[in-house]
Amino acid sequence: MNSRIKSDRLFAEALRFIPGGVNSPVRAFRAVGGQPFFVQRAQGARVWDVDGNQYVDYVCTWGPAIHGHAAPNIIRAVQQAAVHGTSFGIPNPLEVTMARLICELVPSVQKVRMCNSGTEACMSAIRLARGATGRDKIVKFDGCYHGHADGLLVKAGSGALTFGHPDSAGVPADFARHTLVLPFNDAAAVQQAIEANPGQVAAVILEPVPGNAGLYLPRPGYLESLRQLTAAHGTLLIFDEVMTGFRLAPGGAQERFGIQPDLTCFGKIIGGGLPVGAFGGRADLMDHLAPLGPVYQAGTLSGNPLAMAAGLAALEELRATDAYATLEARGAALEAGLREAARSAGIPVQFNRCGSMFCGYFTDRPVHHLGDALSSDRERFKRFFHGLLAEGIYLAPSQFEAGFISTAHTSDDIEKTVQAAAKVLRTL
Ligand code: KE4
């Protein structure tokens, strides 16, 4: 572990021109202390900082790098697309190929609209749900993050049935009052909320496997209950698969858990690391969108040829290889190794994993929702994070983020990670 003097200089300069020195808050290390390093380059499962330190990367740019960084097929696809122009604002063939592929891979999606971020995808899906149902209210869940559109930056009201309050400055209370925030994994709370607002709830939106409060899984039967509840009340079910889409299975979490939502939001992997989002679902709903219908949604760079080329290369490689078997094997090996390391160090750790997404919480109680996650020992996590960083292992710089494994992570990388974790855990 060399010094990080160049990163520190860059951060000092970044602070002069960029709020907090970063273009997205989680990157600032505020949740773990210290200062972020600056990446010089990335390749496969590794990133190198500007001081020459290398790290095995478990952030994978928050999910898109499912084939690792600078995957040759993706780089080649972008290079080949770029020589023909970087943006047209005119339909291009790759948009059609991408739309058809998403519809093939995700049976609940009959039509899909591309956009440029997960935020846009979720914001647009909610507007579509409201426009298609003529209803205003939405239900979301604490711990689930759907981007930073105003109506989604909402924290739970005082009571389970009181509508939300802004969770960010700059969001008028009026924008939050149509959003009800409920605990995840509690179907009765959703039933109560929908029945207390008859004919008013346009949609229930959730991450089917929440990855923005660490990682926790839906309890058996929970997703099925939401599907039945929403269908029975004319409320649309929206799966935010920006993270889980094409990662947890070819058809995402909805394939893994056998649920058909009405609308699905995508992002990350389908852009191969370039800016992208998408939302899709039942054709009768999607046809409410302009220019066919009255729900407006647009974007200068939507369907951008470079993002489409990169995303298609990423999706095609997932189809052409045994990627999901590799991801599952690496995930299982990491889970087994870290559980054993924690056990032998006598440190209570709850390790949650779904395929190639994972999170270890420093607590002795199971983590099924945000309340459980918040009970974990964050000071211990901070020490663990920095201990691993010193060993050349980069975890997400927050207890409340998921870890991601790529097909570029080798068995040796996993073993190196487990050995480093065992060493650091003994110091905690
Ligand atoms: P973007 O607008 O950041 O592309 O996507 C928003 C979003 C929507 N839905 C889910 C399930 C997401 O995970 C995200 C974004 N994920 C975070 C990671 N926790 C992005 C990292 C960041 O904000 O810098």
Coordinates of C-alpha atoms and ligand atoms in Angstrom, one line a residue:
M1 CA 0.0 0.0 0.0
N2 CA 1.8 3.1 -1.2
S3 CA 0.9 6.6 -0.2
R4 CA -2.1 8.3 -1.8
I5 CA -0.4 11.7 -2.1
K6 CA -1.5 12.3 -5.7
S7 CA -5.1 11.4 -4.8
D8 CA -5.0 13.7 -1.9
R9 CA -3.8 16.6 -4.1
L10 CA -6.5 15.8 -6.6
F11 CA -9.1 15.8 -3.9
A12 CA -7.9 19.1 -2.5
E13 CA -8.3 20.6 -6.0
A14 CA -11.6 18.8 -6.6
L15 CA -13.0 20.4 -3.4
R16 CA -12.4 23.8 -5.0
F17 CA -14.5 23.2 -8.1
I18 CA -16.9 20.3 -7.2
P19 CA -19.3 20.2 -4.2
G20 CA -17.7 17.8 -1.7
G21 CA -15.1 17.0 -4.3
V22 CA -17.3 14.4 -6.0
N23 CA -19.9 14.1 -8.6
S24 CA -21.9 11.7 -6.5
P25 CA -22.1 11.8 -2.7
V26 CA -21.3 8.2 -1.8
R27 CA -17.9 8.5 -3.5
A28 CA -16.7 11.0 -0.9
F29 CA -15.9 8.4 1.8
R30 CA -18.1 10.4 4.2
A31 CA -19.6 7.2 5.6
V32 CA -16.2 5.6 6.4
G33 CA -13.9 8.6 6.9
G34 CA -10.8 9.5 5.1
Q35 CA -10.6 10.7 1.5
P36 CA -11.4 8.9 -1.7
F37 CA -8.6 7.8 -4.1
F38 CA -8.7 8.8 -7.7
V39 CA -8.7 6.0 -10.3
Q40 CA -6.1 6.2 -13.1
R41 CA -7.3 3.0 -14.9
A42 CA -9.3 -0.1 -14.4
Q43 CA -9.0 -3.6 -16.0
G44 CA -10.9 -6.8 -15.1
A45 CA -11.5 -7.1 -11.4
R46 CA -9.0 -4.3 -10.5
V47 CA -8.6 -0.6 -10.4
W48 CA -5.4 1.4 -10.0
D49 CA -5.3 4.7 -8.3
V50 CA -3.2 7.7 -9.5
D51 CA -0.5 6.7 -6.9
G52 CA -0.1 3.3 -8.4
N53 CA -2.0 1.3 -5.8
Q54 CA -4.1 -1.5 -7.1
Y55 CA -7.3 -2.8 -5.6
V56 CA -9.6 -5.8 -6.2
D57 CA -12.8 -3.9 -6.9
Y58 CA -16.1 -5.0 -5.3
V59 CA -18.0 -1.8 -6.3
C60 CA -17.7 -2.5 -10.1
T61 CA -19.0 1.0 -10.7
W62 CA -22.1 0.1 -8.6
G63 CA -23.1 -2.8 -10.8
P64 CA -22.5 -2.1 -14.5
A65 CA -19.1 -3.8 -14.7
I66 CA -20.5 -7.3 -14.6
H67 CA -17.7 -8.5 -17.0
G68 CA -15.1 -6.5 -15.1
H69 CA -13.6 -3.2 -16.2
A70 CA -12.5 -2.5 -19.8
A71 CA -14.0 -5.8 -21.0
P72 CA -12.5 -6.3 -24.5
N73 CA -15.8 -6.9 -26.2
I74 CA -17.3 -3.8 -24.7
I75 CA -14.3 -1.6 -25.5
R76 CA -14.3 -2.9 -29.1
A77 CA -18.0 -2.2 -29.5
V78 CA -17.7 1.4 -28.3
Q79 CA -14.7 2.0 -30.5
Q80 CA -16.5 0.6 -33.6
A81 CA -19.6 2.6 -32.8
A82 CA -17.7 5.9 -32.1
V83 CA -16.1 6.2 -35.5
H84 CA -19.6 6.5 -37.0
G85 CA -20.7 9.3 -34.6
T86 CA -21.3 9.7 -30.9
S87 CA -24.9 10.9 -30.9
F88 CA -27.6 11.5 -33.5
G89 CA -30.9 12.5 -31.9
I90 CA -32.3 10.4 -34.7
P91 CA -33.4 6.8 -34.4
N92 CA -30.5 4.4 -34.9
P93 CA -30.6 0.6 -35.5
L94 CA -29.0 -0.3 -32.1
E95 CA -32.0 1.1 -30.3
V96 CA -34.2 -1.4 -31.9
T97 CA -31.8 -4.2 -31.3
M98 CA -31.6 -3.3 -27.6
A99 CA -35.3 -2.9 -27.2
R100 CA -35.9 -6.3 -28.8
L101 CA -33.3 -8.0 -26.7
I102 CA -34.7 -6.6 -23.4
C103 CA -38.2 -7.8 -24.4
E104 CA -36.8 -11.2 -25.2
L105 CA -34.9 -11.5 -21.9
V106 CA -37.6 -10.1 -19.7
P107 CA -41.0 -11.6 -20.6
S108 CA -43.0 -9.0 -18.5
V109 CA -41.6 -6.3 -20.8
Q110 CA -43.5 -6.0 -24.0
K111 CA -42.3 -2.5 -24.8
V112 CA -39.4 -0.5 -23.4
R113 CA -38.2 3.1 -23.5
M114 CA -34.5 4.0 -23.2
C115 CA -33.3 6.9 -21.1
N116 CA -30.0 8.0 -19.5
S117 CA -30.0 7.0 -15.8
G118 CA -31.7 4.9 -13.3
T119 CA -33.2 8.0 -11.8
E120 CA -34.8 8.9 -15.1
A121 CA -36.1 5.3 -15.5
C122 CA -37.8 5.3 -12.1
M123 CA -39.1 8.8 -12.3
S124 CA -40.6 8.1 -15.7
A125 CA -42.1 4.8 -14.7
I126 CA -43.9 6.5 -11.8
R127 CA -45.2 9.2 -14.0
L128 CA -46.4 6.6 -16.4
A129 CA -48.1 4.6 -13.6
R130 CA -49.9 7.8 -12.5
G131 CA -50.9 8.7 -16.0
A132 CA -52.1 5.3 -16.8
T133 CA -54.1 4.8 -13.6
G134 CA -55.2 8.4 -13.0
R135 CA -54.1 7.9 -9.4
D136 CA -51.6 10.1 -7.5
K137 CA -50.2 8.1 -4.6
I138 CA -47.3 5.7 -4.6
V139 CA -45.9 3.3 -2.1
K140 CA -42.1 2.9 -1.7
F141 CA -40.1 1.1 1.0
D142 CA -37.5 2.5 3.5
G143 CA -34.0 1.4 2.5
C144 CA -35.0 1.2 -1.2
Y145 CA -33.4 3.9 -3.4
H146 CA -34.8 4.7 -6.8
G147 CA -32.7 7.7 -7.8
H148 CA -33.1 11.3 -6.8
A149 CA -36.4 12.4 -8.3
D150 CA -38.2 14.7 -5.9
G151 CA -41.1 12.4 -5.1
L152 CA -38.7 9.6 -4.2
L153 CA -36.5 11.5 -1.8
V154 CA -39.0 10.9 0.9
K155 CA -38.7 9.4 4.4
A156 CA -41.3 7.5 6.2
G157 CA -44.0 9.5 7.9
S158 CA -44.4 9.4 11.7
G159 CA -46.9 6.5 11.4
A160 CA -47.0 3.7 9.0
L161 CA -50.0 5.2 7.4
T162 CA -48.9 8.8 7.3
F163 CA -47.6 10.0 4.1
G164 CA -43.9 10.9 3.6
H165 CA -41.8 13.9 4.4
P166 CA -39.0 15.2 2.3
D167 CA -35.7 13.4 2.8
S168 CA -33.7 16.1 1.1
A169 CA -33.6 19.9 1.2
G170 CA -35.2 21.4 -1.8
V171 CA -38.1 18.9 -2.0
P172 CA -41.3 20.7 -1.2
A173 CA -43.5 18.9 1.4
D174 CA -46.2 19.0 -1.3
F175 CA -44.1 16.7 -3.5
A176 CA -43.7 14.2 -0.7
R177 CA -47.2 14.0 0.4
H178 CA -48.3 11.5 -2.3
T179 CA -45.5 9.1 -1.3
L180 CA -46.1 6.5 1.4
V181 CA -42.9 4.9 2.8
L182 CA -43.4 1.4 4.4
P183 CA -41.0 -1.1 5.9
F184 CA -39.8 -3.8 3.5
N185 CA -40.8 -7.4 4.0
D186 CA -44.1 -6.5 5.6
A187 CA -47.0 -7.4 3.3
A188 CA -49.6 -6.5 5.9
A189 CA -48.4 -2.9 6.0
V190 CA -48.9 -2.7 2.2
Q191 CA -52.3 -4.2 2.4
Q192 CA -53.3 -1.7 5.2
A193 CA -51.9 1.2 3.2
I194 CA -53.7 0.3 0.0
E195 CA -57.0 -0.4 1.8
A196 CA -56.7 2.9 3.7
N197 CA -56.4 4.7 0.3
P198 CA -58.9 3.0 -1.9
G199 CA -58.6 3.7 -5.6
Q200 CA -55.7 6.2 -4.9
V201 CA -52.5 4.2 -5.1
A202 CA -51.1 4.3 -8.6
A203 CA -48.1 2.0 -7.9
V204 CA -46.0 0.1 -5.5
I205 CA -42.3 0.5 -6.4
L206 CA -39.5 -1.6 -4.9
E207 CA -36.1 -3.1 -5.4
P208 CA -37.0 -6.8 -5.4
V209 CA -33.7 -7.4 -3.7
P210 CA -32.8 -4.1 -2.0
G211 CA -29.1 -3.2 -2.6
N212 CA -29.1 0.4 -1.3
A213 CA -29.1 -0.3 2.4
G214 CA -26.5 -3.0 2.1
L215 CA -28.3 -6.1 0.8
Y216 CA -31.3 -7.9 2.1
L217 CA -33.6 -10.4 0.5
P218 CA -37.4 -10.6 0.2
R219 CA -38.8 -13.1 2.7
P220 CA -40.4 -16.2 1.1
G221 CA -43.8 -15.2 -0.3
Y222 CA -43.3 -11.5 0.2
L223 CA -43.0 -10.6 -3.5
E224 CA -45.9 -12.9 -4.3
S225 CA -48.1 -11.1 -1.7
L226 CA -47.2 -7.7 -3.3
R227 CA -48.1 -9.0 -6.7
Q228 CA -51.5 -10.3 -5.5
L229 CA -52.3 -7.2 -3.4
T230 CA -51.5 -4.8 -6.2
A231 CA -53.4 -6.8 -8.9
A232 CA -56.5 -7.0 -6.6
H233 CA -56.6 -3.2 -6.2
G234 CA -55.7 -1.9 -9.6
T235 CA -52.4 -0.7 -8.4
L236 CA -49.4 -1.2 -10.6
L237 CA -46.3 -3.2 -9.4
I238 CA -43.0 -1.6 -10.4
F239 CA -39.8 -3.5 -10.0
D240 CA -36.8 -1.3 -9.9
E241 CA -34.2 -3.6 -11.4
V242 CA -31.6 -1.0 -12.1
M243 CA -29.2 -3.0 -10.0
T244 CA -30.6 -6.5 -10.2
G245 CA -31.6 -6.5 -13.9
F246 CA -29.6 -9.0 -15.9
R247 CA -27.4 -9.6 -12.9
L248 CA -29.4 -12.0 -10.7
A249 CA -30.5 -14.0 -13.8
P250 CA -30.8 -13.4 -17.5
G251 CA -34.3 -12.0 -16.8
G252 CA -33.3 -10.3 -13.5
A253 CA -34.8 -10.7 -10.1
Q254 CA -38.2 -11.2 -11.6
E255 CA -37.0 -14.4 -13.3
R256 CA -35.1 -15.5 -10.2
F257 CA -38.2 -15.1 -8.0
G258 CA -40.9 -15.9 -10.6
I259 CA -42.8 -12.6 -10.4
Q260 CA -44.2 -10.6 -13.3
P261 CA -44.4 -6.9 -12.4
D262 CA -46.4 -4.4 -14.5
L263 CA -43.4 -2.2 -15.1
T264 CA -39.7 -2.6 -14.7
C265 CA -36.8 -0.1 -14.4
F266 CA -33.4 -0.9 -15.7
G267 CA -29.9 0.8 -15.9
K268 CA -26.3 0.0 -15.2
I269 CA -25.5 -3.3 -17.0
I270 CA -27.5 -2.4 -20.2
G271 CA -25.2 0.5 -20.7
G272 CA -22.0 -1.5 -20.3
G273 CA -20.7 1.3 -18.1
L274 CA -22.0 4.2 -20.2
P275 CA -24.9 6.4 -19.1
V276 CA -28.1 4.5 -19.5
G277 CA -31.5 3.8 -18.1
A278 CA -34.7 2.1 -19.4
F279 CA -38.2 1.3 -18.3
G280 CA -40.6 -1.1 -19.8
G281 CA -43.6 -3.3 -19.3
R282 CA -47.0 -4.1 -20.5
A283 CA -47.7 -2.6 -24.0
D284 CA -51.1 -1.3 -22.9
L285 CA -49.3 0.8 -20.2
M286 CA -46.2 1.8 -22.3
D287 CA -48.5 3.1 -25.1
H288 CA -49.6 5.9 -22.8
L289 CA -46.2 7.5 -23.4
A290 CA -45.7 10.3 -25.9
P291 CA -45.8 10.4 -28.9
L292 CA -48.6 7.8 -28.7
G293 CA -50.2 8.9 -25.5
P294 CA -50.5 11.8 -23.0
V295 CA -47.6 10.9 -20.6
Y296 CA -44.6 13.0 -21.6
Q297 CA -41.1 11.6 -21.4
A298 CA -38.0 12.5 -23.5
G299 CA -34.2 12.6 -23.6
T300 CA -31.6 14.1 -26.0
L301 CA -29.3 11.1 -25.5
S302 CA -31.8 8.4 -25.0
G303 CA -30.8 5.4 -27.0
N304 CA -27.3 6.9 -27.5
P305 CA -25.4 4.7 -30.0
L306 CA -22.3 4.3 -27.8
A307 CA -24.4 3.3 -24.8
M308 CA -26.4 0.9 -26.9
A309 CA -23.3 -0.6 -28.4
A310 CA -21.7 -1.1 -25.0
G311 CA -24.9 -2.4 -23.4
L312 CA -25.5 -4.9 -26.3
A313 CA -22.0 -6.2 -26.0
A314 CA -22.5 -6.7 -22.2
L315 CA -25.8 -8.5 -22.7
E316 CA -24.6 -10.6 -25.6
E317 CA -21.6 -11.7 -23.5
L318 CA -23.9 -12.7 -20.7
R319 CA -25.9 -14.8 -23.1
A320 CA -22.9 -16.3 -24.8
T321 CA -20.9 -17.5 -21.7
D322 CA -21.6 -19.3 -18.5
A323 CA -21.4 -16.0 -16.7
Y324 CA -24.2 -16.7 -14.2
A325 CA -22.6 -20.0 -13.2
T326 CA -19.3 -18.2 -12.6
L327 CA -21.0 -15.3 -10.7
E328 CA -22.8 -17.8 -8.5
A329 CA -19.6 -19.8 -7.8
R330 CA -17.5 -16.8 -6.9
G331 CA -20.3 -15.4 -4.7
A332 CA -20.7 -18.7 -2.9
A333 CA -16.9 -19.0 -2.4
L334 CA -16.7 -15.4 -1.0
E335 CA -19.7 -16.0 1.3
A336 CA -18.2 -19.3 2.7
G337 CA -14.8 -17.7 3.2
L338 CA -16.0 -14.6 4.9
R339 CA -18.4 -16.5 7.1
E340 CA -15.6 -18.7 8.2
A341 CA -13.2 -15.8 8.7
A342 CA -15.8 -14.0 10.9
R343 CA -16.6 -17.2 12.9
S344 CA -12.9 -17.9 13.6
A345 CA -12.3 -14.3 14.6
G346 CA -15.4 -14.5 16.9
I347 CA -16.9 -11.4 15.2
P348 CA -20.7 -11.4 14.7
V349 CA -21.4 -10.8 11.0
Q350 CA -24.7 -11.2 9.1
F351 CA -23.7 -12.0 5.5
N352 CA -26.5 -11.5 3.0
R353 CA -26.0 -12.6 -0.6
C354 CA -28.1 -13.0 -3.7
G355 CA -26.0 -14.3 -6.6
S356 CA -23.2 -11.8 -7.2
M357 CA -24.5 -9.1 -4.9
F358 CA -23.6 -9.2 -1.2
C359 CA -23.3 -7.3 2.1
G360 CA -21.8 -8.1 5.4
Y361 CA -23.4 -6.4 8.4
F362 CA -21.6 -6.3 11.8
T363 CA -24.5 -7.5 13.9
D364 CA -25.6 -10.8 15.4
R365 CA -29.2 -10.4 14.3
P366 CA -30.6 -11.3 10.8
V367 CA -31.1 -8.3 8.5
H368 CA -34.4 -8.3 6.7
H369 CA -35.1 -4.6 6.4
L370 CA -33.6 -1.2 7.0
G371 CA -34.3 -1.2 10.8
D372 CA -32.2 -4.4 11.1
A373 CA -29.5 -2.9 8.9
L374 CA -29.4 0.3 11.0
S375 CA -28.7 -1.8 14.1
S376 CA -25.3 -3.0 12.8
D377 CA -22.0 -1.7 14.1
R378 CA -21.0 1.0 11.7
E379 CA -17.8 1.9 13.5
R380 CA -16.6 -1.6 13.1
F381 CA -17.5 -1.4 9.4
K382 CA -15.4 1.7 9.0
R383 CA -12.4 -0.1 10.5
F384 CA -13.0 -3.1 8.4
F385 CA -13.3 -1.0 5.2
H386 CA -10.0 0.8 5.8
G387 CA -8.3 -2.4 6.9
L388 CA -9.3 -4.1 3.7
L389 CA -8.3 -1.0 1.6
A390 CA -4.8 -1.2 3.1
E391 CA -4.8 -4.9 1.9
G392 CA -5.7 -3.8 -1.6
I393 CA -9.4 -4.8 -1.4
Y394 CA -12.0 -2.1 -2.3
L395 CA -15.4 -2.5 -0.8
A396 CA -18.2 0.1 -1.2
P397 CA -17.3 3.0 1.1
S398 CA -20.5 2.7 3.1
Q399 CA -22.1 -0.1 5.2
F400 CA -25.4 0.7 3.4
E401 CA -24.2 -0.3 -0.1
A402 CA -24.1 -3.7 -1.8
G403 CA -20.9 -5.4 -3.0
F404 CA -20.7 -6.7 -6.6
I405 CA -18.7 -9.6 -8.1
S406 CA -17.9 -9.7 -11.8
T407 CA -17.0 -12.6 -14.1
A408 CA -13.5 -11.1 -14.0
H409 CA -13.0 -11.9 -10.3
T410 CA -11.0 -15.1 -10.2
S411 CA -10.9 -17.8 -7.5
D412 CA -7.5 -16.3 -6.5
D413 CA -9.1 -12.9 -6.1
I414 CA -11.7 -14.4 -3.9
E415 CA -9.1 -16.2 -1.8
K416 CA -7.0 -13.1 -1.5
T417 CA -10.1 -11.2 -0.3
V418 CA -10.9 -13.9 2.3
Q419 CA -7.3 -14.0 3.6
A420 CA -7.3 -10.2 3.9
A421 CA -10.6 -10.2 5.6
A422 CA -9.5 -12.9 8.1
K423 CA -6.4 -10.8 8.9
V424 CA -8.4 -7.5 9.4
L425 CA -11.3 -9.2 11.3
R426 CA -8.7 -10.4 13.9
T427 CA -7.9 -6.7 14.6
L428 CA -11.5 -5.5 15.0
Ligands
KE4_1 P1 -28.7 6.4 -11.3 O1 -29.6 7.6 -11.5 O2 -27.6 6.6 -10.3 O3 -28.2 5.9 -12.6 O4 -29.6 5.2 -10.8 C1 -30.4 5.4 -9.6 C2 -30.7 4.1 -9.0 C3 -32.0 3.6 -9.2 N1 -32.4 2.4 -8.7 C4 -31.5 1.6 -8.0 C5 -31.9 0.3 -7.5 C6 -30.1 2.1 -7.8 O5 -29.3 1.3 -7.2 C7 -29.8 3.3 -8.3 C8 -28.4 3.9 -8.2 N2 -27.5 3.1 -7.4 C9 -26.5 3.8 -6.6 C10 -25.7 2.8 -5.8 N3 -26.3 2.7 -4.5 C11 -25.6 4.6 -7.5 C12 -24.4 5.1 -6.9 C13 -24.4 6.6 -6.7 O6 -25.5 7.2 -6.4 O7 -23.3 7.2 -6.9

